Structure formats: structure tokens, C-alpha cells
Coordinates of C-alpha atoms and ligand atoms in Angstrom, one line a residue:
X1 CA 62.2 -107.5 30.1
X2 CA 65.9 -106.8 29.5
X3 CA 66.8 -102.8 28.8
X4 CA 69.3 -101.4 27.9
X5 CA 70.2 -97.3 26.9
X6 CA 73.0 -98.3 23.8
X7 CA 73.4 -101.6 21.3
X8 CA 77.1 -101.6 19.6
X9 CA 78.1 -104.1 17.2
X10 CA 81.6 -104.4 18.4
X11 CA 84.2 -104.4 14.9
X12 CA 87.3 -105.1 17.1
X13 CA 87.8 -107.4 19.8
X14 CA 89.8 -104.7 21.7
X15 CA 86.4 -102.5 21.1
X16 CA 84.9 -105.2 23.1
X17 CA 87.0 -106.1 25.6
X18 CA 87.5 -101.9 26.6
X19 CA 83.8 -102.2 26.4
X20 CA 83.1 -104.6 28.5
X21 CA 85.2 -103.5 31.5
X22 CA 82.9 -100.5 31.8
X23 CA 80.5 -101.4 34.7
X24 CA 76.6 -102.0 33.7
X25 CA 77.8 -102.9 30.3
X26 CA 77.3 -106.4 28.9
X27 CA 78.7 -109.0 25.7
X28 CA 75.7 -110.3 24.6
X29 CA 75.9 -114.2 23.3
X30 CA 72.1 -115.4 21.5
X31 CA 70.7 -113.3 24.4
X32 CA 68.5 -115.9 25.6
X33 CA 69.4 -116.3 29.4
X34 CA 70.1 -112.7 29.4
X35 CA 67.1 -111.5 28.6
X36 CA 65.1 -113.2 31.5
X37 CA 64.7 -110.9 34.6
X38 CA 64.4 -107.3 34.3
X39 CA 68.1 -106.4 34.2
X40 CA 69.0 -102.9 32.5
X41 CA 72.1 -102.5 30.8
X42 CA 73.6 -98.9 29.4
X43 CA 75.0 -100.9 26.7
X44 CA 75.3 -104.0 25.3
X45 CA 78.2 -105.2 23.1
X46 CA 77.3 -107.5 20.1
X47 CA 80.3 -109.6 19.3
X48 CA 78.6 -111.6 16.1
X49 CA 80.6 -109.6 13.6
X50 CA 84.4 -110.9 15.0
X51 CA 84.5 -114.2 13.0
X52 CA 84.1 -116.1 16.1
X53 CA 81.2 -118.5 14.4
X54 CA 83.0 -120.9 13.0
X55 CA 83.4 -124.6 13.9
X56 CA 87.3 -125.4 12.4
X57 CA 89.0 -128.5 12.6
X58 CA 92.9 -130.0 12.0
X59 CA 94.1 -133.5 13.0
X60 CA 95.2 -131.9 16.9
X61 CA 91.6 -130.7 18.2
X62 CA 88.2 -128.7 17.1
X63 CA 88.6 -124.4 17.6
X64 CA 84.5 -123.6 18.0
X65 CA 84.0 -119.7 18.4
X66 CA 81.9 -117.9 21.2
X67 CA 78.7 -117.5 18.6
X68 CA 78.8 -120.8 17.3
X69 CA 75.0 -122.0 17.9
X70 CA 74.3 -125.0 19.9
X71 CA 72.5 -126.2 17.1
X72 CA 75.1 -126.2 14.9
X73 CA 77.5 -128.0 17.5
X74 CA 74.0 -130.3 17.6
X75 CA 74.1 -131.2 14.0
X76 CA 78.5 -130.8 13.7
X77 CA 78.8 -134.7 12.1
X78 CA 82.6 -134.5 12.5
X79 CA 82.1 -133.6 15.9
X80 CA 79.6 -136.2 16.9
X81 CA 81.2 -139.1 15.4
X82 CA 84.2 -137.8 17.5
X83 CA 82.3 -138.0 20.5
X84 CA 79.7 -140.6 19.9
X85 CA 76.6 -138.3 19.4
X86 CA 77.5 -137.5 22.6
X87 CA 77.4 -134.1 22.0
X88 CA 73.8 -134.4 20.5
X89 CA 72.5 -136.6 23.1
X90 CA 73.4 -133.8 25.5
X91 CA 71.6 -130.8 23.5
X92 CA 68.5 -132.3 21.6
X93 CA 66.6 -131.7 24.6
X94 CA 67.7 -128.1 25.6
X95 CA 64.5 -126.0 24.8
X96 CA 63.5 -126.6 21.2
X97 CA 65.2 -126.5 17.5
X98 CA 64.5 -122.5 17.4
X99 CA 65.8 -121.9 20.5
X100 CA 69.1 -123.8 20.0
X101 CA 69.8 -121.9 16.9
X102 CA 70.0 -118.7 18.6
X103 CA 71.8 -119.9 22.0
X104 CA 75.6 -119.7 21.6
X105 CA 78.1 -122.0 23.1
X106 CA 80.1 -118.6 24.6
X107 CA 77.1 -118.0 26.7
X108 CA 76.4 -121.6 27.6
X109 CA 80.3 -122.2 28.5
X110 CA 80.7 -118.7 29.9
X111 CA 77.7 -118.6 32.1
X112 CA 78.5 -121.9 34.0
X113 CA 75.4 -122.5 34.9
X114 CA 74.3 -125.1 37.6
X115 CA 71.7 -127.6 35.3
X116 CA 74.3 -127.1 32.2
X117 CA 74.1 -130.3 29.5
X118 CA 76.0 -128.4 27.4
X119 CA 79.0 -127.6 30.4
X120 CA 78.7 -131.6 31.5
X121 CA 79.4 -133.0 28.3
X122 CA 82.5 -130.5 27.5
X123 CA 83.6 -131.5 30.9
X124 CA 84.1 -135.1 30.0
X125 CA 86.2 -134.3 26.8
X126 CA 89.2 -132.8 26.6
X127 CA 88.6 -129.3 26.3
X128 CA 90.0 -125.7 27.3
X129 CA 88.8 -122.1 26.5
X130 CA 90.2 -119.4 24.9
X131 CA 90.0 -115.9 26.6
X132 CA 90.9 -112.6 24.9
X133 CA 93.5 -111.6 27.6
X134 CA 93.2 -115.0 30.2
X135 CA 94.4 -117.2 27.2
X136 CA 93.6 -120.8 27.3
X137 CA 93.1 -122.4 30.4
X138 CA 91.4 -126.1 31.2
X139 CA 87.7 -126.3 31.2
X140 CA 87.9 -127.8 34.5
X141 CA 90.1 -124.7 35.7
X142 CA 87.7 -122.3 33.6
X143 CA 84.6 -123.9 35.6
X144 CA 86.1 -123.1 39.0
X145 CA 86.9 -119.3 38.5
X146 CA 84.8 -116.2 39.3
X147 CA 83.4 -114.3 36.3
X148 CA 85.1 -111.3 35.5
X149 CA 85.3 -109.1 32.5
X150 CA 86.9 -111.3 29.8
X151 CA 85.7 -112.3 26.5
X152 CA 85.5 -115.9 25.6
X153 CA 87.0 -116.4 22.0
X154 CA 87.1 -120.4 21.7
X155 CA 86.5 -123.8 23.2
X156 CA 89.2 -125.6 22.1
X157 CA 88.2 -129.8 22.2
X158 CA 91.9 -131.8 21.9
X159 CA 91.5 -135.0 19.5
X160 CA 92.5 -138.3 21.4
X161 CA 91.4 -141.9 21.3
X162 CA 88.3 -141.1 22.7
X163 CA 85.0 -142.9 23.3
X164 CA 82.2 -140.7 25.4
X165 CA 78.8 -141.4 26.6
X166 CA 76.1 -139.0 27.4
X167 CA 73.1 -139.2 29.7
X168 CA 70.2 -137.0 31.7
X169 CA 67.2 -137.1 33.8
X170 CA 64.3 -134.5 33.0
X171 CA 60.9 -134.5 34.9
X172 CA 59.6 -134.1 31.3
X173 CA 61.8 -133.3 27.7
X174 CA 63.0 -129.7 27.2
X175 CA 62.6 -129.3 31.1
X176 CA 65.4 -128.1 32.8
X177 CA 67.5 -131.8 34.0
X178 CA 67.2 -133.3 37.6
X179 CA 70.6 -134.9 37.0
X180 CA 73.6 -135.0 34.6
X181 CA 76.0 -137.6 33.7
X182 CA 78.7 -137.6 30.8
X183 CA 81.7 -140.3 30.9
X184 CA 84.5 -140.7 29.0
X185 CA 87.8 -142.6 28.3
X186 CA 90.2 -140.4 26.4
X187 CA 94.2 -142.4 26.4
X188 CA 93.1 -144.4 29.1
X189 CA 91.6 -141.9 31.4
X190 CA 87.8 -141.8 32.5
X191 CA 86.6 -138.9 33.0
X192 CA 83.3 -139.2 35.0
X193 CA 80.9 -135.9 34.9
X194 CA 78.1 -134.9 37.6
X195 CA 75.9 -131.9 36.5
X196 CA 72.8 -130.5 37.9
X197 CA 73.3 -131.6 41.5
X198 CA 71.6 -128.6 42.0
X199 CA 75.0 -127.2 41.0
X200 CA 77.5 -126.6 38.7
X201 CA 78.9 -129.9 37.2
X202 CA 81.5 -132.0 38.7
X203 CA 84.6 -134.0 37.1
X204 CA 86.0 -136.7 38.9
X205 CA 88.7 -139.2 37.9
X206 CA 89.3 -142.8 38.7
X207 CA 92.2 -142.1 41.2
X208 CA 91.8 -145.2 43.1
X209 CA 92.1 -147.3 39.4
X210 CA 89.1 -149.3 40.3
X211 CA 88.0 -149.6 36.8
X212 CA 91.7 -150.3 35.8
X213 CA 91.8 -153.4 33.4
X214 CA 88.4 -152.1 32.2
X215 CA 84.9 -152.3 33.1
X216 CA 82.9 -155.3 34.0
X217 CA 79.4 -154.7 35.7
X218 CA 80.7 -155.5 38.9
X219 CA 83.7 -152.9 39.3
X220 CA 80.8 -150.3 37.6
X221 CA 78.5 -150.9 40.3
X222 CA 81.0 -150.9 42.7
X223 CA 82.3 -147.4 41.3
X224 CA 78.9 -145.9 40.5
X225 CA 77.7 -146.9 44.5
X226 CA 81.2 -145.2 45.8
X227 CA 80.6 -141.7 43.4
X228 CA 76.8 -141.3 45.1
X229 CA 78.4 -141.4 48.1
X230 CA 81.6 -138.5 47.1
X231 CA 79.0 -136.2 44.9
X232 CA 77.4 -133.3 46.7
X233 CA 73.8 -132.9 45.7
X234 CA 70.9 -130.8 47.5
X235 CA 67.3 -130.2 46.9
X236 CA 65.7 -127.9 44.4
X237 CA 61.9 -128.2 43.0
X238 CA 63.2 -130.5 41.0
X239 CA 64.0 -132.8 43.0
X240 CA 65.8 -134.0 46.6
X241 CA 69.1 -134.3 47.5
X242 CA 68.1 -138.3 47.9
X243 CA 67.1 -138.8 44.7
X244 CA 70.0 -136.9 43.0
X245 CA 72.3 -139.3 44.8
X246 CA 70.8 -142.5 43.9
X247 CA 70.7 -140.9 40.2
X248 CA 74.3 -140.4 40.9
X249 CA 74.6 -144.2 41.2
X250 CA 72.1 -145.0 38.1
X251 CA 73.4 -142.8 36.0
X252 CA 77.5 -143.4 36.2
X253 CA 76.9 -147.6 36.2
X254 CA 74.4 -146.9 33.5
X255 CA 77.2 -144.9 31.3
X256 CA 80.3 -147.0 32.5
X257 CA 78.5 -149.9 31.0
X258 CA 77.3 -148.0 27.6
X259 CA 81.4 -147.0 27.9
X260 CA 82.7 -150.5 28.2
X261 CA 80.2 -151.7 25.8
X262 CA 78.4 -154.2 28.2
X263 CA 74.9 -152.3 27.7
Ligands
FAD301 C1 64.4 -121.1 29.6 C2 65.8 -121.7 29.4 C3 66.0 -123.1 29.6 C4 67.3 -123.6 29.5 N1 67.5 -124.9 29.6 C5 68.7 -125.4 29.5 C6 69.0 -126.8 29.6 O1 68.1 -127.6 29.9 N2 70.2 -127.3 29.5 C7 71.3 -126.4 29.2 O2 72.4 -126.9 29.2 N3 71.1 -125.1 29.1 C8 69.8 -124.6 29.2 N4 69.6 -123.2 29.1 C9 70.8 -122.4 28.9 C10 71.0 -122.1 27.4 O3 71.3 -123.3 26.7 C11 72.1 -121.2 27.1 O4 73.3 -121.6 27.8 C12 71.8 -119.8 27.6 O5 70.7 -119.3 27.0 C13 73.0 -118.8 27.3 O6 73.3 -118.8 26.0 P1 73.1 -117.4 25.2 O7 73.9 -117.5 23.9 O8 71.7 -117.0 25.1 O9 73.9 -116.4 26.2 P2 73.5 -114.9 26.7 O10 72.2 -115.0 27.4 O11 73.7 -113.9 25.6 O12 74.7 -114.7 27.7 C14 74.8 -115.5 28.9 C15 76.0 -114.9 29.8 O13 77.2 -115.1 29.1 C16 77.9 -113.9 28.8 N5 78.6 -114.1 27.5 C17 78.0 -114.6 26.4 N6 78.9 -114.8 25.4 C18 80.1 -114.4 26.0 C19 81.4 -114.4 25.5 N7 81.8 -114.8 24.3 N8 82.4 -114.0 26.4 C20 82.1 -113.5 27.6 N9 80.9 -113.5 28.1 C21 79.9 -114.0 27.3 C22 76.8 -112.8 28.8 O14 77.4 -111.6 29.2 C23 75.9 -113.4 29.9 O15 76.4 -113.1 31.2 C24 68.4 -122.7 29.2 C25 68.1 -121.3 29.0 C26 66.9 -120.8 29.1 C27 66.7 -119.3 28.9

């Protein structure tokens, strides 16, 4: 069970941020991966009151705050018509309904976790986060880094000509996935997405253009076979290093074909 000696609810973002960089001390998102273990906290830092829960939207790109609920990002039409339902397709089996409405996207994005849906399919758009004093870096740049004592504001997704498919394995719905795979083509460029390898998810390009002139089944076999080989994957209870490879091959030619609309 999680402790902790002090709960603020933070009223500035400065209040948090000076907060936070006192060791032992932790922002708190919808709580839910937090609150497994036994940590103990002397305080925790409830940022629900700084406005950042709101899902906003101009022509250039979506602006979704740190306590936006996955839920909501679930059930965003704008958003999923953008994405085609990608975004739902990667969330609908994360827990349960309940669960979803209390687990933010600032936790989900900030904790980078290996078996993310939710960091796979933000991968494969075009998306950057905004950090109280880091600013806005690339997702893919943000993935990378080591944690330290920032606050994610924002997860900024840019609006291009974009068509994006989503995909996972699960022993069993609302288990934790044996593989992920999002792809996308946003102005031309795919954007292929490996999560849950065991580990945290994986963006690769088309750099050697062998889906160039746009997919047929053969060049997505032929890309899907060569990615298996390139994706590191290892063995967890879940399931072999083996079998995550030849997902890694199932589920890329499965989504380059949903992508080029041959399936
Ligand atoms: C049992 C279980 C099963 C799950 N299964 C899946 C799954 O199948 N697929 C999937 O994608 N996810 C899964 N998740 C993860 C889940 O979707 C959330 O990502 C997770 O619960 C974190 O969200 P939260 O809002 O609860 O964050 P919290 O638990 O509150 O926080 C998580 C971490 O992020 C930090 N943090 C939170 N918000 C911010 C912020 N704005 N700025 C800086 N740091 C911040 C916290 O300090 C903490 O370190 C699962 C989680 C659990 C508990």
C-alpha cells in the first residue's frame, strides 16, 4: 500500500515544480501505477487543479494536458477520426472503463513504461511533450531520456495527412500485451512502432525506402521479415524472445497492409 506523511493540491505550477525537486516527494497523475508496491512518500503533489485537463484543438495539432484521462483520449471523436480509432484500438483493452477514467495520459507518457499501448501508439504520430522547464521536445527524444524532476504539462500531436493503424497481442483482454505494433504514414513517412518487446517501445523508419511507391503484400512481407530480424525482444512470463520476434513479423505485415488498404 502506497504512504505517504503530506497530500498538497498544488495551486501553482512553480508550487509544484519546487515541490517536486524535494527528494521522497512525488506528482501524483490518476495514482494508479503509483500506488502498487509499498512505496512511502513525505508528500505527494496533486496537480488536478492547474488546468491541465483539457483536450484543445486548432488546425496545427491537438494540446492534451497531463490529467487528461485515457478515457477521455478513448472516446476524443476528433481525435480518433484523426488517427483512425487508432487511438481507441490501442486503449479499449487497458484494464477496464473505471480504471481508464482515473489513469491520466501524464502518467502513462511520463512513466515510459515497457508494455505501454498508450506510449506505442503516440510514437507512431507525430507528437512532442511539453515540460514545465525542459519545453517541448520529440516523443521519440522524450522516450529515450532518464526521469528526472520535471513536470509534464502537454502532449502536443501535430496535424498532417495522416493515416495510422493500431494493433496488440494479449494472452487474454485487459492483460498486460505480449507485443505492440502501431504504423503510420504521416507526409509520406511510415513510422513503424515496436512496444512490449519486453521493453519500452521502439520507432523505426523506412530508411532503406523499401515500401517507397507504396505497399503491395510483397514489399510488406519483405519489410515485416527484415524488422523481426532488427527489433530486440527477450523473454518475460509473457512470453519468449522467439515468439515476440515472429509477432514482430505478424504484426508490422499485418498493419502495413491495413495501412495500404490491401487487408
Ligand atoms: C494493473 C495495471 C495494468 C496496466 N495495464 C496497462 C496496459 O495494458 N497497457 C498500458 O498502456 N498501460 C497499462 N497500465 C498503465 C496505465 O495505463 C497508466 O499508464 C498508469 O497507471 C499510470 O497512469 P497514472 O495516471 O495512474 O499515473 P501515476 O501512477 O499517478 O504516475 C505514474 C508516474 O508518473 C509520474 N507522473 C504522473 N503525472 C506526471 C506529470 N504530469 N509530470 C511528471 N510526472 C508525472 C508519477 O510521479 C509516477 O512516477 C497498467 C497499469 C496498472 C496499474
Amino acid at each position: 500500500m502506497i504512504t505517504f506523511q503530506k497530500y498538497v493540491k498544488a495551486e501553482t505550477l512553480e508550487e509544484a515544480y519546487t515541490l517536486n525537486q524535494v527528494k521522497n516527494n512525488k506528482i501524483v497523475g490518476g495514482m494508479l501505477w503509483l500506488r502498487l508496491g509499498t512505496p512511502t512518500y513525505n508528500t505527494v503533489i496533486d496537480i488536478s487543479g492547474l488546468g491541465l485537463n483539457l483536450i484543445e484543438e486548432d488546425d496545427e495539432q491537438y494540446k492534451i494536458g497531463a490529467m487528461v484521462s485515457l478515457r477521455e483520449l478513448e472516446t476524443n471523436k476528433s481525435l480518433n477520426d484523426y488517427t483512425d480509432n487508432a487511438i481507441q484500438n490501442a486503449l479499449k483493452d487497458v484494464i477496464g472503463v473505471q480504471f481508464r477514467n482515473l489513469a491520466t495520459i501524464g502518467g502513462s507518457i511520463w512513466g515510459r513504461f515497457g508494455f505501454s499501448d498508450v506510449l506505442t501508439v503516440f510514437l507512431a504520430l507525430d507528437t512532442y511533450v511539453e515540460l514545465y522547464k525542459g519545453g517541448i521536445v520529440s516523443l521519440a527524444e522524450f522516450s529515450k531520456m532518464k526521469y528526472d524532476r520535471d513536470i509534464l504539462l502537454h502532449i502536443i500531436v501535430k496535424k498532417k495527412p495522416c493515416k495510422c493503424v493500431y494493433d496488440s497481442v494479449r494472452i487474454q483482454r485487459t492483460d498486460f500485451p505480449v507485443l505492440t505494433c502501431a504504423a503510420s504514414i504521416i507526409d509520406d513517412e511510415y513510422k513503424i512502432v515496436i512496444g512490449a518487446r519486453s521493453g519500452k517501445a521502439l520507432l523505426y523508419g523506412d530508411e532503406k525506402g523499401m515500401l517507397s511507391g507504396g505497399i503491395t503484400t510483397e514489399n510488406a512481407a519483405a519489410f515485416a521479415g527484415e524488422l523481426s530480424k532488427c527489433v530486440p525482444t527477450s523473454t518475460n512470463n509473457r512470453g519468449s524472445a522467439a515468439y515476440r520476434s515472429r509477432l514482430v513479423n505478424v504484426l508490422t505485415e499485418r498493419n502495413l497492409l491495413k495501412l495500404g488498404g490491401l487487408m
